[in-house]
Amino acid sequence: MDVAIKTIGLTKQYGSFVALEPLNIEVKKGEILGYLGPNGAGKTTTIRSMLGLIKPTGGRAEIFGIDTQANKVEAHKHIAYIPGESTFWPNLTGAETLYLLGRINGAVDNKYMAELIKRFQFDVSKKVRAYSKGNRQKINIIAALMTKADLLIMDEPTTGLDPIMEQAFKECVMEAKANGQTVFLSSHILEEVEALCDRIGILRSGKLVELGTLSEMRHLAALTVQATFENKPPKVDHIKGVSGIKVVGHQLTCQVQGSIDPLFSALVAAHPKTLLSREPSLEELFLSLYGEEEVRNKDQVS
Amino acid sequence: MSATTNAVPSTAKFLRSPRTAVGRFVAKHTARSSLILGMILVFYMISKASTYLVAYPTEAARQKIAESLGTNVGIEALLGAAHHIDTVSGYVTWNFLCLITAVGAIWALLITTKTFRGEEDAGRWELFLAGQTTARRAASNALAGLASGLVIVYTICFLGLLGISRFNGAYFTLSACLFFALALTAGAAEFMAIGFLASQLMPTRSRAAGLSAVIFGVFYMIRLTADSTSAHWLLNVSPLGWIERLQPMYNSQPIWLLPIGGFVLVLSGLAIWLAGRRDLGDGIVADKDTAKPHTRFLRSPFGVALRLNRAVILGWLIAVISIAYIYGELTKSAAQIVQSTTVESVFSRLAQAAHTQAVLAFLGFTLFFIMLVVMFYVASAVGRMRDDEAKGYLDNFLVRPVSRNRWLLGRIFLMTTVVVIACLLGGLSTWAGEATQHGGVTFHTLLLAGVNIMAPVLLILGIGIFSFGVMPRLTSVITFAAIGWSFLITMLGSGVSLNHWLLDTSLFHHVALVPAVGANWTTSGILVVLGLIFGLIGVLRFNTRDLRGE
Ligand SMILES: Nc1ncnc2c1ncn2[C@@H]1O[C@H](COP(=O)(O)OP(=O)(O)OP(=O)(O)O)[C@@H](O)[C@H]1O
Ligand SMILES: [Mg+2]
């Protein structure tokens, strides 16, 4: 079986509000899929429906071919889940909590657990209520990684972690990938997603609007061009495909979609001091998608 | 999206004068429950008074009921000593004072610990304390907010009494009503102060509530012993006894307001002072923050439930054992007083038997009371189970290879086991207490009486699971309401005839008060089957519904 996750028309409605429109997505075994979207887009809803914590109003999800609604327990044997935050029993210590979660899970790699505890500098002797937010999140991370499950589902896993721990987390995910584990990673930290993910899905208002590799998406998106001049920059707003023009002093920044020839000719003709063009970062891609949304909202209001 | 900006005016309102924001926030949240409590109390008072007036219109009739009721130690243990119950004033005092005091006290300790510790545990206090206020000011502010709830209850009670005084045959003066309403709310005031202090002392809400409940239990037991034995002086020791000493309506003793008021003031002052001395989210009685791992129970969801609930379960079992034992001990002296009179009214109606041996009648009443306590355990246990879902503990299991049934059935098994043990212990301890006084009722009889009260409790459990599956957010409310309703109807129905359809809706109406009467195993069987059906629907619904947060 080389498909780890498969959703078939997975839908969730709360009353008449559609939190997740029919979602069809396939994640291959060994792949890391980034799952992005603005607040309230439906990422957590997707994950909780896949896990069977909430009941989808339509469609279904399969984990390694096992239906997650009909056969939750079997499906969960393949899954480790890292929520963005969770409530642990305040009176149990970190060690007790990890022991308990391991027992419930069944198989645990104890050596790896000890290594994880060391790597994340986690003090297991404290009671849960005495942990700081980031330290509490480490329980989630360690408990999930120590199972070496076939599929890791993560919903903002690094909430509250400091940059060093975030780095440690990234390394662990790389290791998991090297192990052949599959990862479904929902996150707002785009730099993390950019560094780790093979493919990226972008969700907006419950609809999957983009799905592909980063380079595929870049082709769709605009190129950023930046040029500085001795004097005032030339006017470029009449050129086809150019948008987002910003002029600061003698510097001009803009985006261009489609052919870049006309823009380049115009800029070169004005004798630029420097001329820079680069592919958009994931952040810029993401922001451009947000931008569209904002424009759409404005249209609706007026 | 633009609509949501209009939906947050309350913030602005609270920000207007930040110094009293906490008080207003608490007052707003207390007002609703104060209103509901007040309404229930008034409904009870008015129905009780009017049925008395209708059922016993003449002096002679009142004299007769007074004779039969006034010498019944079992009823006195519950309602306090009976004085002048051949008059309307005496009768309502006797019927209202202890019962309403107890209900008000429990309400007060729950709402107080919820407001002080619950809000803090949930992290909502931080929002206020980060603003322009200090811990002490916030605490005294919140206390003022709670006190405003008390004023609401007082006002409603007062208006209710005023309403009763308009009935034909009842002539309460205005000052009597004012004073009686004060006596009725004094218990709530005392336990607000106790709950407030406990909230400062204990590190979590449940422990603060637990401590307050234990204090209530002790005070109640002292009061109970004072009223049902010759040790009447004990009334002076219990703050609940002081309220009885007020003797409103027939022989008012306002002097007893002094210790009550002093008690409330001293405890509140102490608590406010302590509020400034402790850290947010911690109690004066601090807990160790580190511990050696103990993994014996931590192998399954059931084991976790057992470990985390064992102290609470033990507490309930001890409560059942001590109540049963004390009542058991009282049996003989109770019976001696009652011997010559026929036991009528309250529990002859409960027992559905007019003439029965005094000892057995008293024991029937005892077991009824124990049943009530076990029912309260069930309602609180079901509530805690729902809390596990609401707070998100359940997620930790369900995202792993644990089925919903495994978790839920484990909890049901645990609760059922506790119910069975508690009922048996109830019967056994009653026997033990009674045996020390050589009351002469056999072990076998009381064990059977313990078995007899299981069925109605299991029905309550079934109702709890049903509401958990179908309307999870109302789990506690529905379960407690089922008990409360039955209690209300039964109390109203005692002494007077009530529409039998209405009586039938009370679960207690279907409980045979063994050993006062013979057990009715057919009815018990029906109750258990009903409980099973309710429970089954709950389990099935839980399996297909969404998990719901708070
Ligand atoms: N129980 C619920 N009842 C009603 N609506 C809900 C419920 N849970 C979620 N929603 C709505 O569904 C939508 C999707 O929520 P979801 O939590 O999946 O967003 P998200 O993409 O995870 O956002 P975030 O990035 O903030 O975590 C939101 O608009 C939310 O308000
Ligand atoms: Mg989310």
Tab-separated table of N, CA and C in Angstrom, chain B residues 1-62:
chain	number	residue	atom	x	y	z
B	1	MET	N	-18.074	39.038	7.937
B	1	MET	CA	-17.123	39.256	9.025
B	1	MET	C	-17.372	40.589	9.722
B	2	SER	N	-17.863	41.567	8.947
B	2	SER	CA	-17.997	42.892	9.537
B	2	SER	C	-18.984	42.882	10.695
B	3	ALA	N	-19.886	41.911	10.700
B	3	ALA	CA	-20.912	41.856	11.747
B	3	ALA	C	-20.295	41.595	13.123
B	4	THR	N	-19.187	40.841	13.147
B	4	THR	CA	-18.631	40.465	14.439
B	4	THR	C	-18.140	41.674	15.230
B	5	THR	N	-17.745	42.721	14.560
B	5	THR	CA	-17.271	43.894	15.295
B	5	THR	C	-18.377	44.483	16.151
B	6	ASN	N	-19.610	44.261	15.757
B	6	ASN	CA	-20.718	44.789	16.543
B	6	ASN	C	-21.042	43.902	17.730
B	7	ALA	N	-20.472	42.671	17.736
B	7	ALA	CA	-20.895	41.692	18.727
B	7	ALA	C	-20.068	41.708	19.997
B	8	VAL	N	-19.214	42.716	20.187
B	8	VAL	CA	-18.393	42.709	21.395
B	8	VAL	C	-18.533	43.970	22.234
B	9	PRO	N	-19.753	44.410	22.496
B	9	PRO	CA	-19.877	45.642	23.260
B	9	PRO	C	-19.539	45.435	24.737
B	10	SER	N	-19.634	44.176	25.222
B	10	SER	CA	-19.480	43.946	26.658
B	10	SER	C	-18.098	44.364	27.146
B	11	THR	N	-17.076	44.175	26.316
B	11	THR	CA	-15.729	44.554	26.705
B	11	THR	C	-15.690	46.029	27.074
B	12	ALA	N	-16.276	46.808	26.201
B	12	ALA	CA	-16.273	48.248	26.430
B	12	ALA	C	-16.951	48.568	27.751
B	13	LYS	N	-18.027	47.841	28.027
B	13	LYS	CA	-18.767	48.091	29.237
B	13	LYS	C	-17.895	47.809	30.471
B	14	PHE	N	-17.167	46.681	30.406
B	14	PHE	CA	-16.326	46.321	31.552
B	14	PHE	C	-15.134	47.249	31.685
B	15	LEU	N	-14.724	47.812	30.584
B	15	LEU	CA	-13.546	48.657	30.640
B	15	LEU	C	-13.851	50.043	31.183
B	16	ARG	N	-15.141	50.392	31.228
B	16	ARG	CA	-15.496	51.732	31.622
B	16	ARG	C	-14.911	52.094	32.985
B	17	SER	N	-15.113	51.202	33.972
B	17	SER	CA	-14.451	51.438	35.246
B	17	SER	C	-13.784	50.135	35.684
B	18	PRO	N	-12.535	49.982	35.310
B	18	PRO	CA	-11.840	48.712	35.494
B	18	PRO	C	-11.750	48.260	36.951
B	19	ARG	N	-11.870	49.205	37.887
B	19	ARG	CA	-11.712	48.824	39.290
B	19	ARG	C	-12.815	47.912	39.774
B	20	THR	N	-13.975	48.049	39.206
B	20	THR	CA	-15.071	47.197	39.653
B	20	THR	C	-15.441	46.161	38.594
B	21	ALA	N	-14.594	46.025	37.568
B	21	ALA	CA	-14.906	45.111	36.467
B	21	ALA	C	-15.112	43.684	36.969
B	22	VAL	N	-14.237	43.246	37.890
B	22	VAL	CA	-14.329	41.875	38.384
B	22	VAL	C	-15.675	41.648	39.060
B	23	GLY	N	-16.044	42.584	39.919
B	23	GLY	CA	-17.305	42.464	40.638
B	23	GLY	C	-18.485	42.377	39.702
B	24	ARG	N	-18.476	43.215	38.675
B	24	ARG	CA	-19.609	43.207	37.750
B	24	ARG	C	-19.645	41.935	36.926
B	25	PHE	N	-18.442	41.466	36.553
B	25	PHE	CA	-18.350	40.214	35.800
B	25	PHE	C	-18.946	39.063	36.620
B	26	VAL	N	-18.535	38.981	37.882
B	26	VAL	CA	-19.020	37.901	38.747
B	26	VAL	C	-20.522	38.054	39.000
B	27	ALA	N	-20.948	39.272	39.274
B	27	ALA	CA	-22.366	39.508	39.549
B	27	ALA	C	-23.219	39.047	38.379
B	28	LYS	N	-22.743	39.359	37.184
B	28	LYS	CA	-23.499	38.997	35.986
B	28	LYS	C	-23.611	37.475	35.878
B	29	HIS	N	-22.502	36.799	36.190
B	29	HIS	CA	-22.518	35.345	36.045
B	29	HIS	C	-23.264	34.650	37.178
B	30	THR	N	-23.398	35.323	38.316
B	30	THR	CA	-24.092	34.718	39.450
B	30	THR	C	-25.591	34.961	39.362
B	31	ALA	N	-25.952	36.064	38.722
B	31	ALA	CA	-27.348	36.497	38.735
B	31	ALA	C	-28.283	35.392	38.257
B	32	ARG	N	-27.928	34.730	37.166
B	32	ARG	CA	-28.843	33.749	36.597
B	32	ARG	C	-29.088	32.596	37.568
B	33	SER	N	-28.010	32.075	38.121
B	33	SER	CA	-28.213	30.934	39.010
B	33	SER	C	-28.905	31.356	40.297
B	34	SER	N	-28.678	32.615	40.734
B	34	SER	CA	-29.402	33.106	41.911
B	34	SER	C	-30.895	33.172	41.623
B	35	LEU	N	-31.210	33.652	40.442
B	35	LEU	CA	-32.618	33.757	40.055
B	35	LEU	C	-33.277	32.388	40.044
B	36	ILE	N	-32.585	31.418	39.413
B	36	ILE	CA	-33.153	30.071	39.327
B	36	ILE	C	-33.352	29.493	40.728
B	37	LEU	N	-32.326	29.628	41.564
B	37	LEU	CA	-32.431	29.100	42.928
B	37	LEU	C	-33.604	29.752	43.657
B	38	GLY	N	-33.674	31.083	43.574
B	38	GLY	CA	-34.753	31.805	44.245
B	38	GLY	C	-36.120	31.324	43.798
B	39	MET	N	-36.256	31.146	42.491
B	39	MET	CA	-37.539	30.697	41.937
B	39	MET	C	-37.913	29.319	42.477
B	40	ILE	N	-36.936	28.405	42.491
B	40	ILE	CA	-37.219	27.056	42.985
B	40	ILE	C	-37.649	27.113	44.446
B	41	LEU	N	-36.927	27.899	45.235
B	41	LEU	CA	-37.253	27.995	46.654
B	41	LEU	C	-38.656	28.540	46.856
B	42	VAL	N	-38.969	29.588	46.113
B	42	VAL	CA	-40.289	30.201	46.280
B	42	VAL	C	-41.390	29.252	45.835
B	43	PHE	N	-41.126	28.545	44.728
B	43	PHE	CA	-42.103	27.562	44.250
B	43	PHE	C	-42.370	26.540	45.353
B	44	TYR	N	-41.281	26.078	45.965
B	44	TYR	CA	-41.412	25.095	47.031
B	44	TYR	C	-42.183	25.675	48.216
B	45	MET	N	-41.802	26.879	48.630
B	45	MET	CA	-42.417	27.469	49.817
B	45	MET	C	-43.903	27.692	49.613
B	46	ILE	N	-44.242	28.267	48.479
B	46	ILE	CA	-45.648	28.599	48.246
B	46	ILE	C	-46.485	27.331	48.145
B	47	SER	N	-45.968	26.318	47.421
B	47	SER	CA	-46.775	25.106	47.304
B	47	SER	C	-46.918	24.428	48.650
B	48	LYS	N	-45.825	24.406	49.412
B	48	LYS	CA	-45.870	23.734	50.706
B	48	LYS	C	-46.866	24.422	51.642
B	49	ALA	N	-46.769	25.753	51.713
B	49	ALA	CA	-47.650	26.496	52.616
B	49	ALA	C	-49.100	26.368	52.188
B	50	SER	N	-49.346	26.476	50.883
B	50	SER	CA	-50.740	26.452	50.444
B	50	SER	C	-51.343	25.067	50.648
B	51	THR	N	-50.553	24.013	50.406
B	51	THR	CA	-51.134	22.690	50.620
B	51	THR	C	-51.438	22.458	52.093
B	52	TYR	N	-50.600	22.999	52.976
B	52	TYR	CA	-50.861	22.853	54.416
B	52	TYR	C	-52.166	23.542	54.782
B	53	LEU	N	-52.322	24.752	54.275
B	53	LEU	CA	-53.518	25.519	54.613
B	53	LEU	C	-54.771	24.845	54.089
B	54	VAL	N	-54.631	24.253	52.898
B	54	VAL	CA	-55.807	23.601	52.326
B	54	VAL	C	-56.098	22.286	53.040
B	55	ALA	N	-55.025	21.529	53.326
B	55	ALA	CA	-55.232	20.196	53.880
B	55	ALA	C	-55.637	20.229	55.359
B	56	TYR	N	-55.127	21.223	56.096
B	56	TYR	CA	-55.432	21.276	57.529
B	56	TYR	C	-56.042	22.618	57.889
B	57	PRO	N	-57.272	22.805	57.503
B	57	PRO	CA	-57.878	24.137	57.695
B	57	PRO	C	-58.240	24.404	59.154
B	58	THR	N	-58.445	23.378	59.945
B	58	THR	CA	-58.931	23.621	61.317
B	58	THR	C	-57.839	23.389	62.357
B	59	GLU	N	-58.068	23.944	63.519
B	59	GLU	CA	-57.157	23.754	64.651
B	59	GLU	C	-56.959	22.271	64.933
B	60	ALA	N	-58.056	21.550	64.936
B	60	ALA	CA	-58.018	20.137	65.302
B	60	ALA	C	-57.137	19.345	64.339
B	61	ALA	N	-57.317	19.621	63.062
B	61	ALA	CA	-56.540	18.889	62.058
B	61	ALA	C	-55.060	19.190	62.227
B	62	ARG	N	-54.750	20.448	62.531
B	62	ARG	CA	-53.356	20.846	62.693
B	62	ARG	C	-52.744	20.203	63.932
